[in-house]
Amino acid sequence: MALLKVKFNQKKRVKLAQGLWLMNWFSVFAGIIVFSMGLFLKIELRKRSEVMDNSESHFVPNSLILMGILSCAFNGFAGKICYDSLDPAKFAKWKPLLKPYLALCFFFNILIFFVALICFLMRGSLESTLAQGLKNSMKFYRDTDTPGRCFMKKTIDMLQIEFKCCGNNGFKDWFEIQWISNRYLDFSSKEVKDRIKSNVDGRYLVDGVPFSCCNPSSPRPCIQYQVTNNSAHYSYDYQTEELNLWRRGCREALLHYYSSMMSSMGAVVLLVWLFEMVVMVGLRLLHTSLESIANPEDPECESEGWILENSLKDTLKSALENLKKIGKFNQVEADGEGAEGEEGGKTPAITTVS
């Protein structure tokens, strides 16, 4: 028994073809939206590539761009088929291509669904990329005179100001690295010498943070140096005072920004996938309803359209049997080649008569 069998007359077939033609052009527009989302996400990731450890995060935008291009191509082609199906003479040239085309549409829809899932599941990979990338970038904050790193200070400062964050996981991350360049240190000062000597690695570490960590909304002037020293500031308690520094780490801020963006894009791609599935089912019904016309010379006669010629169970069973036949055929070919090799490898016996 066929799956989702529907009876069609000429009027219904024409309406189905016209509706599918319109839906395919909507799908082309949806493909342009998916392409634009991928391009936008790629640009956003490129903006902050200096604070990311690798390029794995670009898999999502690249996939969206590819799916957008394929969607425009597939649906534009399907729109042409639907338009030509209104004329039996024009539709005849598409008949041999429809089955392979529908098979390609099926795999294309699987890819769209996979890309939608990836948009939701990339959070873990993105988090590790940001964590390592930010950690490495902060080490180069002081290298304003080093070629290739001279803009890192500006990049991190702008990042902390824009996203209202400080450090990798928090402002205390700045206590563990030397973020002040040696050119701005007075090495004749006893305080500088003592700090450098007290550190095993010979770095100048302070309990301070860059100015970009300061919260301009705070009524108190920013305390960016001697943050943990209560006696250095009037009416200040490090343990209880609400610091006028951004408390959120930049890893968390960027992760939230990109994750929410990719989740929204994943939801849009899922909607596109549902729409593409509807279009593919409609195209299959149109294809079978036109093929099952009993008398091609009488286009007004009734016909039947279906999704699967047999039930889902029978279709899966038939597919498995075909796969088994292919496997057995390959095995027989391999055995035949092996037997030929053995015969060819035999050396005929030679008898010497003395």
Tab-separated table of C-alpha atoms in Angstrom, residues 106 308 310-327:
chain	number	residue	atom	x	y	z
A	106	PHE	CA	16.598	14.211	0.560
A	308	LEU	CA	6.335	6.110	-1.290
A	310	ASN	CA	4.922	0.938	-0.939
A	311	SER	CA	4.523	1.257	2.821
A	312	LEU	CA	7.463	2.526	4.870
A	313	LYS	CA	8.136	-0.985	6.227
A	314	ASP	CA	8.165	-2.560	2.756
A	315	THR	CA	10.337	0.247	1.362
A	316	LEU	CA	12.959	-0.201	4.105
A	317	LYS	CA	12.853	-3.981	3.626
A	318	SER	CA	13.375	-3.610	-0.132
A	319	ALA	CA	16.262	-1.180	0.430
A	320	LEU	CA	17.984	-3.617	2.808
A	321	GLU	CA	17.576	-6.469	0.322
A	322	ASN	CA	19.122	-4.352	-2.436
A	323	LEU	CA	22.071	-3.512	-0.177
A	324	LYS	CA	22.553	-7.227	0.592
A	325	LYS	CA	22.485	-8.059	-3.115
A	326	ILE	CA	25.116	-5.405	-3.808
A	327	GLY	CA	27.277	-6.808	-0.977
